[in-house]
CSV table of C-alpha atoms in Angstrom, one decimal:
chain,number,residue,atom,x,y,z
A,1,UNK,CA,-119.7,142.9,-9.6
A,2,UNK,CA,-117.2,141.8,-12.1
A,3,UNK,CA,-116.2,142.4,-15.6
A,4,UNK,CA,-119.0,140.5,-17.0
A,5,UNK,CA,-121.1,143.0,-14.7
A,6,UNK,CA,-121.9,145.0,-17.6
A,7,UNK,CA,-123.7,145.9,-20.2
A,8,UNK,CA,-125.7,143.1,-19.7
A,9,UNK,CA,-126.8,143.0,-16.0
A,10,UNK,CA,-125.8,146.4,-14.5
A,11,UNK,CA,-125.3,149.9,-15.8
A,12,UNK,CA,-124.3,152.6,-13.8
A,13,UNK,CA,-122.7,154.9,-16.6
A,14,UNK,CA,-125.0,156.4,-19.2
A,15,UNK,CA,-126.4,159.9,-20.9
A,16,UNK,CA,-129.6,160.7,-23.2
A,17,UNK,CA,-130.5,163.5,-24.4
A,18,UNK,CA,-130.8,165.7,-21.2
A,19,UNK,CA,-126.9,166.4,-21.3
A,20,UNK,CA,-125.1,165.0,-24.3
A,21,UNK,CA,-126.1,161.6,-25.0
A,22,UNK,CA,-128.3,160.3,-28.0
A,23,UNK,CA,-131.0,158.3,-26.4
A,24,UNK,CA,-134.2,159.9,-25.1
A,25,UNK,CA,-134.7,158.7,-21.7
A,26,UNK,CA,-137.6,157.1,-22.8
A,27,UNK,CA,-135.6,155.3,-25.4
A,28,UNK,CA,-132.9,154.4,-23.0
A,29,UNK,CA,-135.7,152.9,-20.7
A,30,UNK,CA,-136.8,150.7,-23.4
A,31,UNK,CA,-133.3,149.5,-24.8
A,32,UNK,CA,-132.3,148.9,-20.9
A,33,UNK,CA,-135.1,146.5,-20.8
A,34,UNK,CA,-134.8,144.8,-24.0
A,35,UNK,CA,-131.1,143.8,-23.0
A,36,UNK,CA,-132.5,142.5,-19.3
A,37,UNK,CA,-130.9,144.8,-17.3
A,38,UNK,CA,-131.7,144.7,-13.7
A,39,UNK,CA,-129.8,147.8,-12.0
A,40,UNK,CA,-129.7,151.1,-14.2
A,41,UNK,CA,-128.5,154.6,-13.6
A,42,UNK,CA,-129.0,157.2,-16.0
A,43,UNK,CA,-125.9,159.8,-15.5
A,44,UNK,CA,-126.5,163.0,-17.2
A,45,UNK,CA,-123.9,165.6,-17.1
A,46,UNK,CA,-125.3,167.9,-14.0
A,47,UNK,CA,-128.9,167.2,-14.7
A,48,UNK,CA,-131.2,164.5,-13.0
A,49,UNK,CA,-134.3,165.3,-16.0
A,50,UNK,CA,-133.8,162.0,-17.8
A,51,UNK,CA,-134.6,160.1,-14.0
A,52,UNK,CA,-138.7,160.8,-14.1
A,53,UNK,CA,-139.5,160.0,-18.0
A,54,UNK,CA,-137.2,157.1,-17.8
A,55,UNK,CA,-139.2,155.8,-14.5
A,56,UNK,CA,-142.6,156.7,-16.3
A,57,UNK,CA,-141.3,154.7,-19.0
A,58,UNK,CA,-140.4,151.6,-16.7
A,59,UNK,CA,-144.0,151.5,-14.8
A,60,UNK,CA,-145.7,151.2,-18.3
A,61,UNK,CA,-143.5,148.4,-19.3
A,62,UNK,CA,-143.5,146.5,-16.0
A,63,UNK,CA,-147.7,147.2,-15.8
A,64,UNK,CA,-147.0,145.5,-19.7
A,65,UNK,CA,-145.8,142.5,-17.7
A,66,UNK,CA,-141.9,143.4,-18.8
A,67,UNK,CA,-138.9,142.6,-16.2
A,68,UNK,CA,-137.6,146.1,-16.0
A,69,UNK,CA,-134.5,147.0,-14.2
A,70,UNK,CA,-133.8,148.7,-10.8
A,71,UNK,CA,-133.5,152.7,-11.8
A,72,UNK,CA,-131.5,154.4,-9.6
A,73,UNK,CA,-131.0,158.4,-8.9
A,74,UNK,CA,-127.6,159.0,-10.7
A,75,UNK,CA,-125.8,162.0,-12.3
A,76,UNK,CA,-122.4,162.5,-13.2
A,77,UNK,CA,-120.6,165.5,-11.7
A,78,UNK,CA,-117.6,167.6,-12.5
A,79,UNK,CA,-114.9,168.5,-9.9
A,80,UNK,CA,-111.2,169.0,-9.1
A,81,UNK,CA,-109.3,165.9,-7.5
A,82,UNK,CA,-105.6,166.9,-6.6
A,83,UNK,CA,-105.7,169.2,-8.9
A,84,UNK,CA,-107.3,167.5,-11.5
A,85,UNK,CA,-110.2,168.3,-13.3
A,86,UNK,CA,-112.3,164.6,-12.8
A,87,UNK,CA,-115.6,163.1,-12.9
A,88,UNK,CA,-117.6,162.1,-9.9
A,89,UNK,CA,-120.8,159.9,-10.6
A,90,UNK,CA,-123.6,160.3,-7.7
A,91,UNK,CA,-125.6,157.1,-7.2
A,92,UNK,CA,-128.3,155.6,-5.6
A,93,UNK,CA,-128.9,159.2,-3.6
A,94,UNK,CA,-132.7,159.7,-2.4
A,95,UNK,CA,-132.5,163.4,-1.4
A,96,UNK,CA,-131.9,165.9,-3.9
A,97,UNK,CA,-131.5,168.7,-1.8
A,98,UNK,CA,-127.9,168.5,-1.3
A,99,UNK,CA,-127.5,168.1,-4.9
A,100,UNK,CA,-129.3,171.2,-6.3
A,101,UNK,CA,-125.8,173.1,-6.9
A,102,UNK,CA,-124.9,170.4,-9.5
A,103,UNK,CA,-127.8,169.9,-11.1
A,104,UNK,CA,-128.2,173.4,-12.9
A,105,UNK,CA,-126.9,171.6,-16.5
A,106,UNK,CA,-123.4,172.8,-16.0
A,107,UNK,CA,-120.3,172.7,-13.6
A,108,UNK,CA,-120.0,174.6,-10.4
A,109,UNK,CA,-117.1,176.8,-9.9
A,110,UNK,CA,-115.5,178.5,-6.7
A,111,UNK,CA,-115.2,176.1,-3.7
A,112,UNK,CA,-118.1,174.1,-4.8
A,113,UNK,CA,-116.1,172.2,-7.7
A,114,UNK,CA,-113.4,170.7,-5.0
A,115,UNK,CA,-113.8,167.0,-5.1
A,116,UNK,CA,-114.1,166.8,-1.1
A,117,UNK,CA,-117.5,169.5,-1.3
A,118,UNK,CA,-119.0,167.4,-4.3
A,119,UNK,CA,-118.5,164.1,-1.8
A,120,UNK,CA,-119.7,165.7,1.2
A,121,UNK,CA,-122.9,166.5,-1.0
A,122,UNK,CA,-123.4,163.0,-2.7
A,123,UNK,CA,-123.5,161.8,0.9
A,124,UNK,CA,-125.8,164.1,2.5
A,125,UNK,CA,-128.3,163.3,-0.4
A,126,UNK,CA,-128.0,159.7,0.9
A,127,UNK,CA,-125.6,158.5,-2.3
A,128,UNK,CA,-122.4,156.9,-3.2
A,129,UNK,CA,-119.7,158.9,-4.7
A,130,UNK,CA,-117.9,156.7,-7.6
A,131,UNK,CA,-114.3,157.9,-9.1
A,132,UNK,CA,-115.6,158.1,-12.9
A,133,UNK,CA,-113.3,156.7,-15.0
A,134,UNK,CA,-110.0,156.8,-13.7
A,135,UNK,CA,-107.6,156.3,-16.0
A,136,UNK,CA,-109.3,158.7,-18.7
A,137,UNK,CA,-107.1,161.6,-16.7
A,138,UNK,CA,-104.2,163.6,-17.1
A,139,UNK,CA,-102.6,162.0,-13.6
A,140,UNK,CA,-102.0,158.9,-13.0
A,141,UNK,CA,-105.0,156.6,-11.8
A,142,UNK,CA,-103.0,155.5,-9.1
A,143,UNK,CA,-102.7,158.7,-7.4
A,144,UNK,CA,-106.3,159.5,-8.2
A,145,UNK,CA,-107.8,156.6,-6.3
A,146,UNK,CA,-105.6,157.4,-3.1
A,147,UNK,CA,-106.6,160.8,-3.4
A,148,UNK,CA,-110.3,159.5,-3.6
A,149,UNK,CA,-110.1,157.4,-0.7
A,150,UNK,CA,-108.7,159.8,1.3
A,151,UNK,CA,-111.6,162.1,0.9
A,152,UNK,CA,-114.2,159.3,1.9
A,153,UNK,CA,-115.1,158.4,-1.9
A,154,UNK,CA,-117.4,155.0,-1.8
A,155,UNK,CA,-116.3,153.1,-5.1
A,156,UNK,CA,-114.6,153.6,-8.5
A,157,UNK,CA,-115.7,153.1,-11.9
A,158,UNK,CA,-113.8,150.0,-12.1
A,159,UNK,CA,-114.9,148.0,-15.5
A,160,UNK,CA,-114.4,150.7,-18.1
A,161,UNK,CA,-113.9,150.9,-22.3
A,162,UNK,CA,-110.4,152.9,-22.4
A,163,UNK,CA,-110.5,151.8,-26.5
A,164,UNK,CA,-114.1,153.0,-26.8
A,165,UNK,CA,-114.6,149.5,-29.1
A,166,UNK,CA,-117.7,149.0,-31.1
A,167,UNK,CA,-119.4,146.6,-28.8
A,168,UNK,CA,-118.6,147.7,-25.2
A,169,UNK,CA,-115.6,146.1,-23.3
A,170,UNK,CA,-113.6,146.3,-20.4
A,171,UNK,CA,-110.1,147.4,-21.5
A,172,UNK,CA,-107.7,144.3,-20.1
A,173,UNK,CA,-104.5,145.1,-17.5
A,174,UNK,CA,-105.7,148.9,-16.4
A,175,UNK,CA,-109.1,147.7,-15.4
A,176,UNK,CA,-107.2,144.6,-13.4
A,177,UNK,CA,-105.0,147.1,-12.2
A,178,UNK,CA,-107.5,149.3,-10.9
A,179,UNK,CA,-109.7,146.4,-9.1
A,180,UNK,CA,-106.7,145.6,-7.3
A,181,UNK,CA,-106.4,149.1,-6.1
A,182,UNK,CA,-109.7,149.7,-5.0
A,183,UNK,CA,-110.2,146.1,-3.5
A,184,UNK,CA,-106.4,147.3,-1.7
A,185,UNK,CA,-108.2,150.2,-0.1
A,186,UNK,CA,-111.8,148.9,0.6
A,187,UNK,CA,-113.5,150.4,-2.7
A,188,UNK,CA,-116.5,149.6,-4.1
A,189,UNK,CA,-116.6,148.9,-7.9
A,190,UNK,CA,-118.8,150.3,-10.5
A,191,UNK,CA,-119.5,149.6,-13.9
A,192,UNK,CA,-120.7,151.4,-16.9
A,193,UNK,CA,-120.6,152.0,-20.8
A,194,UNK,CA,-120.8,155.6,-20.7
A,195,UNK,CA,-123.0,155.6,-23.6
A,196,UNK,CA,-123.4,158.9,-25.6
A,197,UNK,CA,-124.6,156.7,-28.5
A,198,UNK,CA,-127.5,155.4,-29.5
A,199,UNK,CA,-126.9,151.8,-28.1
A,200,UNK,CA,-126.2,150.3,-24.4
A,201,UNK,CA,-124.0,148.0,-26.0
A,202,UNK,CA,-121.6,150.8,-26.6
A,203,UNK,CA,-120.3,154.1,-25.7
C-alpha cells in the first residue's frame, strides 16, 4: 500500500448514512464498484449497520457479473490516547462480540473509552486497530504513533487528505513523515478518504 493506494484500489476510511455520512450503503456499494475498488471498509461512527445492506448490495452486483470489491467488517471508534481524545478504526474483525460496547451509535465513556481497552477489543474480535488520522489531533502525531505502538496498535491511517481537496489526495510531507514513522516502528499503513460526502473520490 502506497499513496496511489487509494481511492482507486483500496478504501478503508468511509461513512453513509448509518452515522454521518451521505451515501446509503447501498449507494456506497454501487459507487465502490463503479470506481473498481477491490478492498473496501465501510467505517461508521460506532455502528456496523451499513456492513449487511452494503454486502447484499455486492452479491447482486457480482451475481450481475460485476468485479466487486473485498468488503471488510470496519467501524471507526472513539477513545482517549495519552490523553487525547482520537480515532481508532476496527478492521477486518470477524467476531462482533467483543465489539458490542462500541457499536451502540455513540462513544463509550468510563474505562471503556481508554485507547488500550478499545485495542484489546479490536483484537479479541479478530481485527486490526488503525491510528485514524493522526495528524488531525490536538498532540503532535509523533507522540501519538509512539503512544499507539506501545499499546499493540496494528497500523496507522497513513495516506490521508489534511486539506480536505475536492478530489481526494494525500496531503504531501506529513503523510511522508508519518510513513516513515510507522515503517520506523513496524506499522502497518492504511488508507482512506473519510468520505462524509456523496462521492469516494472525496471526503
Amino acid at each position: 500500500m502506497d499513496r496511489r493506494s487509494c481511492p482507486g484500489w483500496c478504501n478503508f476510511h468511509c461513512h453513509t448514512t448509518c452515522s454521518d455520512g451521505s451515501l446509503t450503503p447501498q449507494e456506497l456499494a454501487v459507487q465502490a464498484t463503479d470506481l473498481g475498488l477491490e478492498h473496501l471498509a465501510i467505517t461508521d461512527h460506532h455502528s456496523h449497520r451499513a456492513y449487511p445492506l452494503a454486502q447484499h448490495t455486492l452479491a447482486t452486483l457480482q451475481q450481475q457479473g460485476c468485479a466487486v470489491p473485498k468488503l471488510w467488517r470496519g467501524v471507526e471508534i472513539s477513545a482517549v490516547l495519552n490523553t487525547c481524545l482520537v480515532h481508532i478504526l476496527a478492521l477486518g474483525y470477524g467476531e462482533e462480540a467483543p465489539l458490542m460496547p462500541y457499536l451502540q451509535g455513540e462513544a463509550a465513556y468510563g474505562e471503556a473509552l481508554q485507547a488500550s481497552v478499545v485495542v484489546r477489543a479490536i483484537h479479541g474480535a479478530g481485527g486490526l486497530a488503525s491510528l485514524a488520522h493522526p495528524a488531525r489531533y490536538r498532540l503532535d502525531f509523533r507522540c501519538l504513533i509512539q503512544a499507539a505502538r506501545q499499546l499493540q496498535f496494528d497500523a496507522v491511517e497513513t495516506w490521508y487528505d489534511y486539506d480536505m481537496l475536492p478530489r481526494w489526495c494525500p496531503s504531501p510531507l506529513i503523510c511522508d513523515d508519518v510513513d516513515q514513522l510507522r515503517q520506523d516502528l513496524g506499522l502497518l499503513a492504511s488508507c482512506g478518504t473519510d468520505t462524509h460526502s456523496t462521492s469516494l473520490k472525496g471526503r
